[in-house]
């Protein structure tokens, strides 16, 4: 799977060439023009590199950087900005950016820095600990996910999951038809409200947080996105 690069840039004159260039390099490229949608997209998961402008129309790029780091995002962030003073670079790096490139910049230099951060992310992913084999492995029962809609509680191998109200509603609905794909419209109607008029990004954000909690708990179940359709809850091998 190709790495996904998220470009957060409101200036079409900068964003569109970046989208084309990174696309030609073989990356999956997404672009948003404001900071708050960027935070929601990163929370949904699957982004390996963020190229972030500081001068965004809704929130400052530094705030975006700070918030995605606070939410646990640990892959690469490159800041692009016209603020090229030393203090600006220091502030950018202090809030969690990995690299800082002042405008105007050369695309070849940006691509080189992007490749370096993506290589680092790949090494980090490969180095994440896996279950250590033993000489005489004893049979282990995989952590099980159990959801009780009556008490509105969920457990993984006996340990209760701390879930928000919407996270539980979403998990319970997916669990009720585990293995089946539920459309985004069904999930929005039944978990939020059939008269919900807000952004469906709310669903992506909730799915992202639920995924993190399932992964952190060691649950042998995960929420899988079916592109263009919706999501399903499926069991995974131990």
Tab-separated table of C-alpha atoms in Angstrom:
chain	number	residue	atom	x	y	z
A	1	UNK	CA	0.000	0.000	0.000
A	2	UNK	CA	1.324	3.422	-0.945
A	3	UNK	CA	1.824	5.947	1.868
A	4	UNK	CA	-0.870	8.566	2.220
A	5	UNK	CA	0.248	12.192	2.225
A	6	UNK	CA	-2.132	14.852	3.535
A	7	UNK	CA	-1.569	18.369	2.171
A	8	UNK	CA	-3.045	21.111	4.351
A	9	UNK	CA	-2.856	24.225	2.215
A	10	UNK	CA	-5.464	26.849	1.301
A	11	UNK	CA	-3.522	28.338	-1.637
A	12	UNK	CA	-4.440	26.467	-4.823
A	13	UNK	CA	-1.322	27.829	-6.500
A	14	UNK	CA	0.792	25.851	-4.058
A	15	UNK	CA	-1.490	22.925	-3.255
A	16	UNK	CA	-2.372	21.775	-6.769
A	17	UNK	CA	1.227	21.410	-8.008
A	18	UNK	CA	2.036	19.537	-4.808
A	19	UNK	CA	-0.895	17.170	-5.336
A	20	UNK	CA	0.195	16.477	-8.925
A	21	UNK	CA	3.869	16.033	-8.068
A	22	UNK	CA	3.325	13.746	-5.104
A	23	UNK	CA	0.769	11.783	-7.096
A	24	UNK	CA	3.312	11.217	-9.860
A	25	UNK	CA	5.704	9.939	-7.191
A	26	UNK	CA	3.177	7.221	-6.452
A	27	UNK	CA	1.800	8.487	-3.155
A	28	UNK	CA	-1.869	8.554	-2.250
A	29	UNK	CA	-2.443	12.291	-1.914
A	30	UNK	CA	-5.264	14.054	-0.098
A	31	UNK	CA	-5.692	17.790	0.297
A	32	UNK	CA	-7.713	19.954	2.667
A	33	UNK	CA	-7.703	23.735	2.737
A	34	UNK	CA	-8.418	24.324	6.430
A	35	UNK	CA	-7.006	23.197	9.755
A	36	UNK	CA	-10.011	21.711	11.528
A	37	UNK	CA	-10.845	19.262	8.690
A	38	UNK	CA	-7.161	18.304	8.715
A	39	UNK	CA	-7.314	17.417	12.418
A	40	UNK	CA	-10.403	15.295	11.794
A	41	UNK	CA	-8.813	13.531	8.826
A	42	UNK	CA	-5.657	12.677	10.751
A	43	UNK	CA	-7.722	11.358	13.667
A	44	UNK	CA	-9.463	8.993	11.259
A	45	UNK	CA	-6.105	7.300	10.651
A	46	UNK	CA	-4.081	6.147	7.664
A	47	UNK	CA	-2.014	9.302	7.086
A	48	UNK	CA	1.750	8.725	6.968
A	49	UNK	CA	2.880	12.302	6.245
A	50	UNK	CA	1.378	15.776	6.711
A	51	UNK	CA	2.563	18.753	4.660
A	52	UNK	CA	1.194	21.656	6.636
A	53	UNK	CA	0.836	25.354	5.846
A	54	UNK	CA	0.815	27.703	8.844
A	55	UNK	CA	-1.397	30.463	7.443
A	56	UNK	CA	-4.733	28.644	7.329
A	57	UNK	CA	-8.079	30.436	7.224
A	58	UNK	CA	-9.656	28.824	10.309
A	59	UNK	CA	-6.901	27.889	12.793
A	60	UNK	CA	-3.159	28.432	12.740
A	61	UNK	CA	-1.081	25.554	11.409
A	62	UNK	CA	0.878	25.487	14.663
A	63	UNK	CA	-2.348	24.685	16.505
A	64	UNK	CA	-3.066	21.911	13.990
A	65	UNK	CA	0.397	20.477	14.593
A	66	UNK	CA	0.001	20.660	18.359
A	67	UNK	CA	-3.420	19.007	18.356
A	68	UNK	CA	-2.598	16.075	16.066
A	69	UNK	CA	0.487	15.331	18.179
A	70	UNK	CA	-1.639	15.523	21.337
A	71	UNK	CA	-4.027	13.037	19.716
A	72	UNK	CA	-1.166	10.575	19.265
A	73	UNK	CA	-0.124	11.101	15.654
A	74	UNK	CA	3.566	10.128	15.465
A	75	UNK	CA	4.335	10.082	11.740
A	76	UNK	CA	5.993	12.897	9.812
A	77	UNK	CA	4.964	16.545	9.663
A	78	UNK	CA	6.587	19.079	7.330
A	79	UNK	CA	5.660	22.718	7.846
A	80	UNK	CA	5.543	24.999	4.804
A	81	UNK	CA	5.408	28.698	5.514
A	82	UNK	CA	6.488	32.152	4.534
A	83	UNK	CA	7.562	32.670	8.145
A	84	UNK	CA	11.204	31.840	7.743
A	85	UNK	CA	12.746	33.473	10.804
A	86	UNK	CA	14.744	31.360	13.219
A	87	UNK	CA	12.217	31.865	16.021
A	88	UNK	CA	9.380	30.723	13.735
A	89	UNK	CA	11.283	27.551	12.886
A	90	UNK	CA	12.012	26.863	16.534
A	91	UNK	CA	8.354	27.304	17.517
A	92	UNK	CA	7.265	25.034	14.692
A	93	UNK	CA	9.649	22.281	15.703
A	94	UNK	CA	8.772	22.695	19.383
A	95	UNK	CA	5.084	22.013	18.779
A	96	UNK	CA	5.902	18.742	17.037
A	97	UNK	CA	6.914	19.346	13.431
A	98	UNK	CA	9.703	17.171	12.063
A	99	UNK	CA	10.860	19.537	9.353
A	100	UNK	CA	10.396	23.134	8.285
A	101	UNK	CA	10.584	24.493	4.762
A	102	UNK	CA	10.286	28.207	3.997
A	103	UNK	CA	8.391	29.446	0.940
A	104	UNK	CA	9.333	29.663	-1.854
A	105	UNK	CA	10.845	26.214	-1.947
A	106	UNK	CA	12.095	23.760	-4.559
A	107	UNK	CA	9.829	20.774	-5.191
A	108	UNK	CA	12.843	18.486	-5.440
A	109	UNK	CA	13.934	19.487	-1.945
A	110	UNK	CA	10.452	18.966	-0.567
A	111	UNK	CA	10.271	15.506	-2.172
A	112	UNK	CA	13.633	14.554	-0.676
A	113	UNK	CA	12.507	15.584	2.794
A	114	UNK	CA	9.188	13.776	2.342
A	115	UNK	CA	10.984	10.577	1.331
A	116	UNK	CA	13.237	10.822	4.381
A	117	UNK	CA	10.297	11.137	6.778
A	118	UNK	CA	8.370	8.343	5.082
A	119	UNK	CA	11.405	6.055	5.367
A	120	UNK	CA	11.534	6.884	9.065
A	121	UNK	CA	7.828	6.096	9.454
A	122	UNK	CA	8.312	2.763	7.688
A	123	UNK	CA	11.197	1.863	10.013
A	124	UNK	CA	9.134	2.808	13.052
A	125	UNK	CA	6.238	0.671	11.864
A	126	UNK	CA	8.552	-2.280	11.251
A	127	UNK	CA	10.161	-1.878	14.671
A	128	UNK	CA	6.926	-1.881	16.624
A	129	UNK	CA	6.978	-4.816	19.016
A	130	UNK	CA	5.212	-8.004	18.058
A	131	UNK	CA	4.436	-11.012	20.146
A	132	UNK	CA	7.723	-12.660	21.032
A	133	UNK	CA	7.880	-16.327	20.102
A	134	UNK	CA	8.731	-18.855	22.778
A	135	UNK	CA	10.419	-22.190	22.367
A	136	UNK	CA	7.350	-24.030	23.559
A	137	UNK	CA	4.471	-21.702	22.872
A	138	UNK	CA	1.523	-22.376	25.032
A	139	UNK	CA	-1.912	-22.087	23.525
A	140	UNK	CA	-3.244	-18.646	24.160
A	141	UNK	CA	-6.780	-17.510	23.984
A	142	UNK	CA	-6.905	-14.283	21.932
A	143	UNK	CA	-8.326	-11.278	23.705
A	144	UNK	CA	-12.000	-11.275	22.999
A	145	UNK	CA	-14.254	-8.328	22.447
A	146	UNK	CA	-17.607	-8.552	24.164
A	147	UNK	CA	-20.285	-5.893	23.875
A	148	UNK	CA	-23.363	-5.744	26.085
A	149	UNK	CA	-25.907	-3.235	24.733
A	150	UNK	CA	-28.147	-3.676	27.785
A	151	UNK	CA	-25.563	-2.381	30.234
A	152	UNK	CA	-23.831	-0.234	27.583
A	153	UNK	CA	-20.476	-1.785	28.462
A	154	UNK	CA	-17.754	-3.447	26.401
A	155	UNK	CA	-14.827	-5.609	27.480
A	156	UNK	CA	-11.650	-6.936	25.917
A	157	UNK	CA	-10.516	-10.088	27.635
A	158	UNK	CA	-12.260	-9.054	30.822
A	159	UNK	CA	-10.972	-5.478	30.846
A	160	UNK	CA	-13.668	-2.886	30.363
A	161	UNK	CA	-13.169	-0.384	27.553
A	162	UNK	CA	-13.597	3.295	28.372
A	163	UNK	CA	-15.837	4.542	25.586
A	164	UNK	CA	-17.758	7.724	24.989
A	165	UNK	CA	-21.469	7.453	24.364
A	166	UNK	CA	-21.125	7.710	20.586
A	167	UNK	CA	-18.137	5.371	20.495
A	168	UNK	CA	-20.169	2.753	22.335
A	169	UNK	CA	-23.216	3.246	20.097
A	170	UNK	CA	-21.044	2.851	17.005
A	171	UNK	CA	-19.271	-0.225	18.362
A	172	UNK	CA	-22.525	-1.869	19.476
A	173	UNK	CA	-24.108	-1.308	16.073
A	174	UNK	CA	-21.120	-2.721	14.193
A	175	UNK	CA	-20.899	-5.629	16.644
A	176	UNK	CA	-24.577	-6.446	16.149
A	177	UNK	CA	-23.733	-7.327	12.547
A	178	UNK	CA	-20.074	-8.244	12.935
A	179	UNK	CA	-18.485	-9.028	9.599
A	180	UNK	CA	-21.142	-7.183	7.593
A	181	UNK	CA	-20.591	-3.789	6.002
A	182	UNK	CA	-22.813	-1.020	7.326
A	183	UNK	CA	-23.104	2.014	5.105
A	184	UNK	CA	-22.064	5.463	6.247
A	185	UNK	CA	-25.689	6.573	5.918
A	186	UNK	CA	-26.903	3.746	8.168
A	187	UNK	CA	-24.283	4.525	10.788
A	188	UNK	CA	-25.014	8.254	10.738
A	189	UNK	CA	-28.774	7.707	10.945
A	190	UNK	CA	-28.681	5.154	13.744
A	191	UNK	CA	-25.803	6.456	15.847
A	192	UNK	CA	-26.355	10.166	15.456
A	193	UNK	CA	-29.748	11.098	14.149
A	194	UNK	CA	-31.613	10.690	10.917
A	195	UNK	CA	-31.990	14.462	10.943
A	196	UNK	CA	-28.249	15.045	11.451
A	197	UNK	CA	-27.103	17.825	9.157
A	198	UNK	CA	-23.512	18.108	10.284
A	199	UNK	CA	-20.404	16.793	8.552
A	200	UNK	CA	-19.999	13.041	8.148
A	201	UNK	CA	-16.392	13.655	9.214
A	202	UNK	CA	-17.841	13.213	12.695
A	203	UNK	CA	-18.223	9.530	11.829
A	204	UNK	CA	-14.607	9.279	10.629
A	205	UNK	CA	-13.311	10.898	13.797
A	206	UNK	CA	-15.334	8.562	16.018
A	207	UNK	CA	-14.183	5.548	14.005
A	208	UNK	CA	-10.576	6.710	14.367
A	209	UNK	CA	-10.822	6.947	18.135
A	210	UNK	CA	-12.607	3.619	18.392
A	211	UNK	CA	-9.860	1.988	16.323
A	212	UNK	CA	-7.201	3.390	18.624
A	213	UNK	CA	-8.967	2.088	21.716
A	214	UNK	CA	-9.467	-1.376	20.237
A	215	UNK	CA	-5.834	-1.523	19.161
A	216	UNK	CA	-4.554	-0.277	22.532
A	217	UNK	CA	-6.642	-2.845	24.381
A	218	UNK	CA	-5.261	-5.699	22.261
A	219	UNK	CA	-8.683	-6.626	20.937
A	220	UNK	CA	-8.598	-9.169	18.149
A	221	UNK	CA	-11.174	-7.134	16.283
A	222	UNK	CA	-10.859	-4.045	14.163
A	223	UNK	CA	-13.010	-1.542	12.327
A	224	UNK	CA	-12.331	-1.795	8.598
A	225	UNK	CA	-13.249	0.890	6.070
A	226	UNK	CA	-14.811	-0.284	2.826
A	227	UNK	CA	-14.004	2.481	0.380
A	228	UNK	CA	-17.050	4.302	-0.880
A	229	UNK	CA	-19.456	2.206	1.185
A	230	UNK	CA	-18.953	2.210	4.948
A	231	UNK	CA	-17.385	0.192	7.757
A	232	UNK	CA	-17.455	-3.284	9.235
A	233	UNK	CA	-16.209	-4.856	12.455
A	234	UNK	CA	-14.204	-7.980	11.817
A	235	UNK	CA	-12.210	-10.442	13.844
A	236	UNK	CA	-8.482	-10.724	13.212
A	237	UNK	CA	-6.072	-13.530	13.853
A	238	UNK	CA	-4.067	-13.436	17.073
